[in-house]
CSV table of C-alpha atoms in Angstrom, one decimal:
chain,number,residue,atom,x,y,z
A,1,MET,CA,171.3,354.3,41.9
A,2,ARG,CA,173.8,352.0,40.2
A,3,THR,CA,177.0,353.1,41.8
A,4,LYS,CA,180.0,353.4,39.5
A,5,VAL,CA,182.9,352.1,41.6
A,6,ASN,CA,186.4,353.3,40.8
A,7,PHE,CA,188.5,350.3,41.5
A,8,PHE,CA,191.7,352.1,40.6
A,9,ILE,CA,191.2,354.4,43.6
A,10,LEU,CA,190.6,351.4,45.8
A,11,MET,CA,193.7,349.6,44.6
A,12,ALA,CA,196.2,352.4,44.1
A,13,ALA,CA,195.3,354.6,47.1
A,14,VAL,CA,197.9,352.6,49.2
A,15,LEU,CA,200.6,354.3,47.1
A,16,LEU,CA,199.4,357.7,48.4
A,17,PHE,CA,197.9,356.9,51.7
A,18,THR,CA,199.7,355.0,54.5
A,19,MET,CA,199.9,354.9,58.3
A,20,ASN,CA,202.5,353.4,60.7
A,21,GLY,CA,202.6,349.7,60.5
A,22,CYS,CA,200.5,349.3,57.3
A,23,GLU,CA,202.1,347.4,54.5
A,24,GLY,CA,201.0,345.6,51.3
A,25,LEU,CA,201.7,347.3,48.0
A,26,LEU,CA,200.0,345.5,45.2
A,27,ASP,CA,202.0,342.7,43.5
A,28,VAL,CA,200.9,343.7,40.0
A,29,GLU,CA,202.9,345.0,37.0
A,30,ASN,CA,200.8,348.0,36.4
A,31,PRO,CA,198.4,349.2,39.1
A,32,ASN,CA,196.5,351.3,36.5
A,33,ASN,CA,195.4,348.0,34.9
A,34,VAL,CA,194.1,346.3,38.1
A,35,LEU,CA,191.0,344.3,37.5
A,36,GLU,CA,188.2,343.6,40.0
A,37,GLU,CA,189.1,339.9,40.0
A,38,ASP,CA,192.5,340.9,41.4
A,39,LEU,CA,190.7,341.8,44.6
A,40,SER,CA,190.7,338.1,45.5
A,41,ASN,CA,194.4,338.4,46.3
A,42,PRO,CA,195.0,338.7,50.1
A,43,LYS,CA,197.9,341.0,49.3
A,44,THR,CA,195.4,343.7,48.4
A,45,ALA,CA,194.1,344.0,52.0
A,46,ALA,CA,196.1,347.2,52.8
A,47,ALA,CA,195.1,348.7,49.5
A,48,LEU,CA,191.5,347.8,50.1
A,49,ALA,CA,191.5,349.6,53.5
A,50,ASN,CA,193.4,352.6,52.2
A,51,GLY,CA,191.1,352.9,49.1
A,52,ALA,CA,188.1,352.7,51.4
A,53,LEU,CA,189.4,355.6,53.5
A,54,ALA,CA,190.2,357.7,50.4
A,55,THR,CA,186.6,357.4,49.1
A,56,VAL,CA,185.1,357.9,52.5
A,57,MET,CA,187.2,361.0,52.9
A,58,GLN,CA,186.1,362.4,49.6
A,59,GLY,CA,182.5,361.7,50.4
A,60,ILE,CA,182.8,363.5,53.7
A,61,GLY,CA,184.4,366.5,52.0
A,62,TYR,CA,181.5,366.7,49.5
A,63,VAL,CA,178.8,366.3,52.1
A,64,TYR,CA,180.2,368.7,54.7
A,65,ALA,CA,180.3,371.7,52.2
A,66,PRO,CA,176.4,371.9,51.9
A,67,TYR,CA,176.0,370.9,55.5
A,68,GLU,CA,178.2,373.6,56.9
A,69,THR,CA,176.5,376.2,54.6
A,70,ALA,CA,173.2,375.4,56.3
A,71,THR,CA,174.6,376.0,59.7
A,72,ASP,CA,175.8,379.2,61.4
A,73,GLU,CA,179.5,378.1,60.9
A,74,CYS,CA,179.7,379.1,57.3
A,75,ARG,CA,177.9,381.3,54.9
A,76,TRP,CA,177.4,381.8,51.2
A,77,ILE,CA,179.3,384.7,49.5
A,78,GLY,CA,179.6,383.6,45.9
A,79,SER,CA,177.5,383.4,42.9
A,80,ARG,CA,175.7,380.0,42.9
A,81,ASP,CA,172.1,380.1,44.0
A,82,ALA,CA,172.0,376.6,45.3
A,83,TRP,CA,174.5,377.6,48.0
A,84,ASN,CA,172.2,380.5,48.9
A,85,GLN,CA,169.3,378.2,49.1
A,86,LEU,CA,171.1,376.2,51.8
A,87,ASP,CA,172.3,379.3,53.5
A,88,GLN,CA,168.7,380.5,53.8
A,89,GLY,CA,167.6,377.2,55.5
A,90,THR,CA,166.1,375.2,52.6
A,91,VAL,CA,167.6,371.7,52.8
A,92,GLY,CA,164.8,369.6,51.5
A,93,ASP,CA,165.1,370.3,47.8
A,94,VAL,CA,165.9,367.1,46.0
A,95,ASN,CA,167.3,369.1,43.1
A,96,ASN,CA,169.8,371.2,45.0
A,97,GLU,CA,172.9,370.8,42.8
A,98,PHE,CA,175.5,370.7,45.6
A,99,VAL,CA,173.8,368.1,47.7
A,100,ASP,CA,173.1,366.1,44.6
A,101,ALA,CA,176.8,366.5,43.6
A,102,ALA,CA,177.7,365.0,47.0
A,103,TRP,CA,175.5,362.0,46.6
A,104,PRO,CA,177.7,359.8,44.3
A,105,PHE,CA,180.8,360.5,46.4
A,106,ILE,CA,179.3,359.6,49.8
A,107,THR,CA,177.5,356.6,48.3
A,108,GLU,CA,180.7,355.4,46.8
A,109,GLY,CA,182.5,355.8,50.1
A,110,ARG,CA,179.9,353.7,51.8
A,111,TYR,CA,180.1,351.0,49.1
A,112,MET,CA,183.9,350.9,49.0
A,113,ALA,CA,184.1,350.7,52.8
A,114,ASP,CA,181.7,347.8,52.9
A,115,LYS,CA,183.4,346.1,50.0
A,116,ALA,CA,186.7,346.3,51.9
A,117,VAL,CA,185.1,344.9,55.0
A,118,THR,CA,183.7,341.9,53.1
A,119,LEU,CA,186.8,341.1,51.2
A,120,ILE,CA,189.2,341.5,54.2
A,121,GLU,CA,186.9,339.5,56.4
A,122,GLY,CA,187.1,336.7,53.8
A,123,PHE,CA,190.9,336.8,53.9
A,124,ASP,CA,190.8,336.7,57.7
A,125,ALA,CA,188.4,333.8,57.8
A,126,ALA,CA,190.7,331.9,55.4
A,127,ASN,CA,193.7,332.6,57.5
A,128,GLN,CA,195.3,334.5,54.6
A,129,LEU,CA,195.4,338.0,56.2
A,130,THR,CA,198.9,338.9,57.1
A,131,ASN,CA,198.0,342.1,59.1
A,132,ARG,CA,194.7,342.0,61.0
A,133,LEU,CA,195.0,345.7,61.6
A,134,ASP,CA,193.9,346.2,58.0
A,135,LEU,CA,190.6,344.6,59.0
A,136,VAL,CA,190.3,347.0,62.0
A,137,ARG,CA,190.8,350.0,59.7
A,138,ALA,CA,188.2,348.7,57.3
A,139,TYR,CA,185.7,348.4,60.1
A,140,ILE,CA,186.5,351.9,61.3
A,141,PHE,CA,186.0,353.5,57.9
A,142,ALA,CA,182.7,351.6,57.3
A,143,ALA,CA,181.5,352.8,60.7
A,144,LEU,CA,182.6,356.4,60.1
A,145,VAL,CA,180.8,356.8,56.8
A,146,ARG,CA,177.6,355.5,58.4
A,147,ILE,CA,177.8,358.0,61.2
A,148,VAL,CA,178.3,360.9,58.8
A,149,ILE,CA,175.4,359.7,56.6
A,150,ALA,CA,173.1,359.5,59.6
A,151,ASP,CA,174.3,362.9,60.8
A,152,THR,CA,173.6,364.6,57.5
A,153,PHE,CA,170.7,362.8,55.7
A,154,ASP,CA,167.0,362.3,56.5
A,155,ASP,CA,167.0,359.2,54.3
A,156,PHE,CA,169.5,357.2,52.3
A,157,VAL,CA,169.9,354.3,49.9
A,158,PHE,CA,172.5,351.5,50.1
A,159,SER,CA,172.7,350.4,46.5
A,160,ASP,CA,175.7,348.7,44.8
A,161,LYS,CA,177.1,348.6,41.3
A,162,VAL,CA,174.1,346.8,39.7
A,163,ASN,CA,171.4,346.2,42.3
A,164,VAL,CA,169.0,349.0,43.3
A,165,GLN,CA,167.9,348.9,46.9
A,166,PRO,CA,164.9,350.7,48.5
A,167,PRO,CA,165.4,353.7,50.8
A,168,ILE,CA,166.3,353.0,54.4
A,169,GLY,CA,163.4,355.3,55.5
A,170,GLU,CA,163.5,358.4,57.7
A,171,ASN,CA,162.3,356.4,60.8
A,172,ASN,CA,165.1,353.9,60.4
A,173,MET,CA,168.1,356.2,59.9
A,174,GLY,CA,169.1,355.8,63.5
A,175,SER,CA,169.9,352.2,62.8
A,176,LEU,CA,173.0,353.4,60.9
A,177,TYR,CA,174.5,354.4,64.3
A,178,ASP,CA,173.8,350.9,65.5
A,179,GLN,CA,175.5,349.4,62.5
A,180,ALA,CA,178.5,351.6,63.2
A,181,VAL,CA,178.7,350.4,66.8
A,182,ALA,CA,178.5,346.8,65.6
A,183,LEU,CA,181.4,347.3,63.3
A,184,LEU,CA,183.4,349.0,66.0
A,185,ASP,CA,182.6,346.2,68.4
A,186,LYS,CA,184.3,343.9,65.9
A,187,ALA,CA,187.3,346.2,65.5
A,188,LEU,CA,188.1,346.7,69.2
A,189,PRO,CA,189.3,343.3,70.3
A,190,ILE,CA,191.7,343.1,67.3
A,191,ALA,CA,193.0,346.6,68.0
A,192,GLN,CA,193.5,345.5,71.6
A,193,SER,CA,195.5,342.4,70.7
A,194,GLY,CA,198.8,344.3,70.6
A,195,THR,CA,200.7,347.1,72.3
A,196,SER,CA,202.4,348.8,69.4
A,197,ALA,CA,201.8,352.5,68.7
A,198,THR,CA,199.6,351.5,65.8
A,199,HIS,CA,197.5,349.2,67.9
A,200,GLN,CA,197.0,352.0,70.5
A,201,GLU,CA,196.1,354.6,67.9
A,202,LEU,CA,193.5,352.2,66.4
A,203,GLN,CA,192.1,351.6,69.9
A,204,ARG,CA,191.7,355.3,70.4
A,205,ARG,CA,189.9,355.7,67.1
A,206,THR,CA,187.6,352.8,67.6
A,207,LEU,CA,186.6,353.8,71.2
A,208,ALA,CA,186.2,357.5,70.3
A,209,LEU,CA,184.2,356.8,67.2
A,210,ARG,CA,182.0,354.4,69.2
A,211,ALA,CA,181.4,357.0,71.8
A,212,ARG,CA,180.5,359.5,69.0
A,213,ALA,CA,178.1,357.0,67.4
A,214,LYS,CA,176.3,356.3,70.7
A,215,HIS,CA,176.1,360.0,71.5
A,216,ALA,CA,174.8,360.9,68.0
A,217,LYS,CA,172.2,358.1,68.1
A,218,ALA,CA,170.8,359.6,71.3
A,219,VAL,CA,170.7,363.1,69.8
A,220,TRP,CA,169.0,361.7,66.7
A,221,GLN,CA,166.4,360.1,68.9
A,222,LEU,CA,165.8,363.5,70.5
A,223,LEU,CA,165.1,365.1,67.1
A,224,ASN,CA,163.0,362.3,65.6
A,225,PRO,CA,160.2,362.4,64.6
A,226,LYS,CA,161.3,365.8,63.5
A,227,GLY,CA,159.4,369.0,63.9
A,228,THR,CA,160.0,370.1,67.5
A,229,THR,CA,162.7,371.3,69.8
A,230,PRO,CA,163.2,369.0,72.7
A,231,ALA,CA,162.4,370.4,76.2
A,232,ASN,CA,165.6,368.7,77.6
A,233,PRO,CA,168.4,368.8,75.1
A,234,TRP,CA,171.0,366.7,77.1
A,235,VAL,CA,171.7,363.1,76.5
A,236,ASN,CA,173.5,360.3,78.5
A,237,PRO,CA,173.3,357.2,76.3
A,238,ALA,CA,174.4,353.9,77.7
A,239,GLY,CA,178.1,353.2,77.0
A,240,ALA,CA,179.0,356.6,75.5
A,241,MET,CA,180.7,358.0,78.6
A,242,ALA,CA,182.5,354.7,79.3
A,243,ASP,CA,183.8,354.6,75.7
A,244,ALA,CA,184.9,358.2,75.9
A,245,GLN,CA,186.7,357.5,79.2
A,246,ALA,CA,188.3,354.4,77.7
A,247,ALA,CA,189.5,356.3,74.6
A,248,LEU,CA,191.2,358.9,76.9
A,249,ALA,CA,192.8,356.1,79.0
A,250,VAL,CA,194.5,354.3,76.1
A,251,THR,CA,198.2,354.2,76.8
A,252,GLY,CA,200.1,357.1,75.2
A,253,THR,CA,197.0,359.2,74.4
A,254,PRO,CA,198.1,362.9,74.0
A,255,ALA,CA,196.1,365.4,76.0
A,256,ASP,CA,194.9,367.1,72.9
A,257,TRP,CA,194.7,363.9,70.7
A,258,ARG,CA,192.7,364.2,67.5
A,259,TRP,CA,192.1,362.1,64.5
A,260,ARG,CA,192.1,364.3,61.4
A,261,LEU,CA,191.5,363.2,57.9
A,262,ASP,CA,194.7,364.1,56.1
A,263,TYR,CA,193.6,365.1,52.6
A,264,PHE,CA,196.9,366.6,51.7
A,265,SER,CA,199.1,363.5,52.3
A,266,ALA,CA,196.5,361.4,50.4
A,267,LEU,CA,196.1,364.0,47.7
A,268,THR,CA,192.4,363.4,48.1
A,269,PHE,CA,190.2,366.3,47.1
A,270,ASN,CA,188.2,368.0,49.8
A,271,GLU,CA,185.2,369.8,48.4
A,272,THR,CA,184.6,371.8,51.6
A,273,ALA,CA,188.1,373.1,51.5
A,274,TRP,CA,187.8,374.0,47.8
A,275,GLU,CA,184.6,376.0,48.3
A,276,LEU,CA,185.9,377.8,51.4
A,277,VAL,CA,189.6,378.3,50.4
A,278,GLY,CA,189.9,377.8,46.6
A,279,ARG,CA,186.8,379.0,44.9
A,280,SER,CA,185.6,381.2,47.8
A,281,GLU,CA,182.0,380.4,47.2
A,282,LEU,CA,181.6,380.0,51.0
A,283,ALA,CA,183.1,381.9,53.9
A,284,PHE,CA,183.5,381.2,57.6
A,285,GLU,CA,181.2,383.0,60.0
A,286,THR,CA,182.8,385.3,62.5
A,287,ALA,CA,183.8,383.4,65.6
A,288,PRO,CA,181.4,383.9,68.5
A,289,ASN,CA,182.7,385.3,71.7
A,290,ASP,CA,183.7,383.1,74.6
A,291,PRO,CA,181.1,383.6,77.4
A,292,ILE,CA,183.8,384.2,80.0
A,293,THR,CA,186.4,386.3,78.3
A,294,GLY,CA,184.0,388.2,76.0
A,295,ALA,CA,186.6,387.9,73.1
A,296,ALA,CA,186.3,385.9,69.9
A,297,ASP,CA,186.9,382.3,70.8
A,298,PRO,CA,190.5,381.3,69.9
A,299,ARG,CA,189.6,377.7,69.3
A,300,ILE,CA,187.3,378.6,66.4
A,301,THR,CA,189.7,381.2,65.0
A,302,ALA,CA,192.6,378.7,65.2
A,303,THR,CA,190.5,376.2,63.2
A,304,GLN,CA,189.6,378.7,60.6
A,305,THR,CA,193.2,379.9,60.2
A,306,ASP,CA,194.5,376.4,59.9
A,307,PHE,CA,191.8,375.4,57.4
A,308,ARG,CA,192.8,378.3,55.2
A,309,ASN,CA,196.5,377.6,55.4
A,310,THR,CA,197.3,377.2,51.7
A,311,ALA,CA,201.1,376.9,52.5
A,312,ALA,CA,200.3,373.6,54.3
A,313,TYR,CA,197.3,372.3,52.4
A,314,GLN,CA,197.1,374.3,49.1
A,315,ASP,CA,193.5,375.3,48.3
A,316,ARG,CA,191.7,371.9,48.4
A,317,TYR,CA,193.3,369.6,50.9
A,318,SER,CA,192.5,371.0,54.3
A,319,PRO,CA,192.0,368.4,57.1
A,320,ILE,CA,188.8,367.5,58.9
A,321,THR,CA,188.7,366.3,62.4
A,322,VAL,CA,186.4,363.3,63.0
A,323,ALA,CA,187.3,362.3,66.6
A,324,SER,CA,189.2,364.0,69.4
A,325,ALA,CA,190.0,364.0,73.1
A,326,ARG,CA,188.1,367.3,73.3
A,327,GLU,CA,184.9,365.6,72.1
A,328,MET,CA,185.4,362.7,74.5
A,329,HIS,CA,185.6,365.2,77.5
A,330,LEU,CA,182.5,367.0,76.2
A,331,ILE,CA,180.6,363.7,75.9
A,332,ILE,CA,181.6,362.9,79.5
A,333,ALA,CA,180.6,366.5,80.6
A,334,GLU,CA,177.2,366.1,78.9
A,335,ALA,CA,176.6,362.7,80.5
A,336,ASN,CA,177.3,364.2,83.9
A,337,LEU,CA,175.2,367.3,83.3
A,338,ALA,CA,172.3,365.1,82.2
A,339,ALA,CA,172.7,363.0,85.4
A,340,GLY,CA,172.6,366.2,87.5
A,341,ASN,CA,176.3,366.2,88.4
A,342,SER,CA,177.2,369.7,87.2
A,343,VAL,CA,180.5,369.7,89.2
A,344,ALA,CA,181.9,366.8,87.3
A,345,ALA,CA,180.6,368.4,84.0
A,346,VAL,CA,182.5,371.6,84.8
A,347,THR,CA,185.6,369.6,85.6
A,348,SER,CA,185.5,368.0,82.2
A,349,MET,CA,184.9,371.3,80.4
A,350,ASN,CA,187.8,373.0,82.3
A,351,THR,CA,190.1,370.1,81.2
A,352,VAL,CA,189.2,371.1,77.6
A,353,ARG,CA,189.6,374.8,78.2
A,354,ALA,CA,193.0,374.3,79.8
A,355,LEU,CA,194.3,372.9,76.5
A,356,ASN,CA,194.2,376.5,75.2
A,357,SER,CA,194.9,378.2,78.6
A,358,MET,CA,191.4,379.5,78.6
A,359,THR,CA,189.9,381.0,81.8
A,360,ALA,CA,188.3,378.2,83.9
A,361,ILE,CA,184.6,378.0,84.5
A,362,THR,CA,183.7,378.9,88.1
A,363,THR,CA,180.3,380.6,88.6
A,364,GLU,CA,179.1,380.4,85.0
A,365,ASP,CA,176.0,378.3,84.1
A,366,PRO,CA,177.3,374.8,83.2
A,367,ALA,CA,174.5,374.3,80.6
A,368,THR,CA,175.4,377.6,78.8
A,369,MET,CA,179.0,376.8,78.9
A,370,LEU,CA,178.6,373.3,77.5
A,371,ARG,CA,176.6,374.6,74.6
A,372,HIS,CA,179.5,377.0,73.8
A,373,GLU,CA,182.2,374.4,74.4
A,374,ARG,CA,180.6,372.1,71.9
A,375,ARG,CA,180.4,374.9,69.4
A,376,ALA,CA,184.0,376.0,70.0
A,377,ASN,CA,185.7,372.6,70.0
A,378,LEU,CA,183.6,370.7,67.4
A,379,TYR,CA,183.8,373.5,64.8
A,380,LEU,CA,183.6,372.4,61.2
A,381,GLN,CA,183.2,368.7,62.2
A,382,GLY,CA,179.6,368.1,61.1
A,383,ARG,CA,178.0,368.3,64.5
A,384,ARG,CA,176.6,371.9,64.6
A,385,LEU,CA,173.2,371.5,62.9
A,386,SER,CA,172.0,368.8,65.3
A,387,ASP,CA,173.2,371.0,68.2
A,388,MET,CA,171.4,374.0,66.8
A,389,TYR,CA,168.2,372.0,66.7
A,390,ARG,CA,168.4,370.6,70.1
A,391,PHE,CA,169.5,373.9,71.7
A,392,GLY,CA,166.9,375.9,69.9
A,393,VAL,CA,169.4,378.0,68.0
A,394,GLN,CA,168.4,379.5,64.7
A,395,ASP,CA,170.6,381.3,62.1
A,396,ALA,CA,169.4,384.8,61.2
A,397,ARG,CA,169.7,384.0,57.5
A,398,TRP,CA,167.2,381.1,57.7
A,399,LEU,CA,164.0,382.3,55.9
A,400,ALA,CA,160.7,382.3,57.8
A,401,GLY,CA,159.3,379.4,55.9
A,402,SER,CA,162.5,377.3,55.5
A,403,GLU,CA,162.7,373.7,56.8
A,404,LEU,CA,165.6,374.6,59.2
A,405,ARG,CA,163.4,377.3,60.9
A,406,THR,CA,160.1,375.5,60.9
A,407,ILE,CA,160.9,371.8,61.0
A,408,PRO,CA,163.7,371.2,63.5
A,409,GLY,CA,165.5,367.9,62.8
A,410,SER,CA,165.5,368.4,59.0
A,411,PHE,CA,168.5,367.2,57.0
A,412,PHE,CA,169.2,366.3,53.4
A,413,PRO,CA,166.9,364.1,51.3
A,414,VAL,CA,167.7,361.4,48.9
A,415,THR,CA,168.6,363.5,45.9
A,416,ILE,CA,167.3,363.6,42.4
A,417,ARG,CA,170.0,361.5,40.7
A,418,GLU,CA,169.1,358.5,43.0
A,419,ARG,CA,165.3,359.1,42.6
A,420,ARG,CA,165.5,359.1,38.9
A,421,ALA,CA,167.4,355.8,38.9
A,422,ASN,CA,165.5,354.1,41.7
A,423,PRO,CA,162.1,352.5,41.0
A,424,ALA,CA,161.2,352.9,44.7
A,425,TYR,CA,160.4,356.5,43.9
A,426,PRO,CA,157.2,357.1,41.9
A,427,GLU,CA,157.1,359.6,39.2
A,428,GLY,CA,155.8,362.4,41.4
A,429,GLN,CA,158.8,362.1,43.8
A,430,ARG,CA,161.5,362.4,41.0
């Protein structure tokens, strides 16, 4: 597909989306008239990074709406049949209108992030980059979008504005996690080059996202080739626990640290929020009970309440968490459980439970508790479907013949708009 790139978003997002220590407003008379050739100006580095994040955020919001509908975290309550199709476990339809609607946004996010990396790397190589943290941020956003794509799609295409590329291929989608790790490997030494609060925050994000990528790659390997539920669902990939521990050890890391995509501050539309809060096409599932207390898990109900907080986020700007201290502890817990150290696994889970003053795990089965802790603490973060597959969990609404029920490991296909534009797909696949 020939991706239509909105360079205004890329250039003007800095006006809406900033973080501590980031500078660099465009030195142009009218940002609405910025041309692509202006991107050769090193002063655009901050705008490039911010624009990349804005488009990646929008892509994630669009992809997570159909993804969450397919899981047991959300359900369809509206009037559009394509949501019902997903709710019933059919994810392989290339014509599904909502997966197809997400395609241009997530592909644009990938393209914009890579464009930002290329341009800012060029400024850096020419010694023209005034703030190297802009490059760190570009690396992080390019890594994040790859992780999300690999988590949600069975196949994908990396095309640009004019050049059509072949599909990556189902067997090669795991390589996107490797690409994410490689980008984060570049980001980390730059983030570690200073001691400011911004340097430390970028260190946390880099390490946490790298731990997530390594863990997700191991889960992807469990589920591919797709079609079976793994006999042993636990993973302990090389480097994931070390990265998680390092993220938690960064100076100044809050006990309940989390990186949330702040759609409201950026005024960046979140499709998932709109369908759940604004249009009410989708609804949250009832929170499952905590295995120890027997009551609805307060971590999930708190996430649902916050997401629906229209006073804070209106009806379309709710935040999405992409990395957190909780996830780091759970990656550590799983690594220990996989290695046979259930005592250490329980210790990590109890650290997470203590954040909400939850009853500690004592005699409960550690494996059962880890399944639940992942569900409770990673709610609405795009992790659930892979966990359902590897833990052998099925949604009661999945139809008997649906892909989700019969072919574990199934995710979204390359959609019809790409297939119609891409000659790699023969007529019978369009």
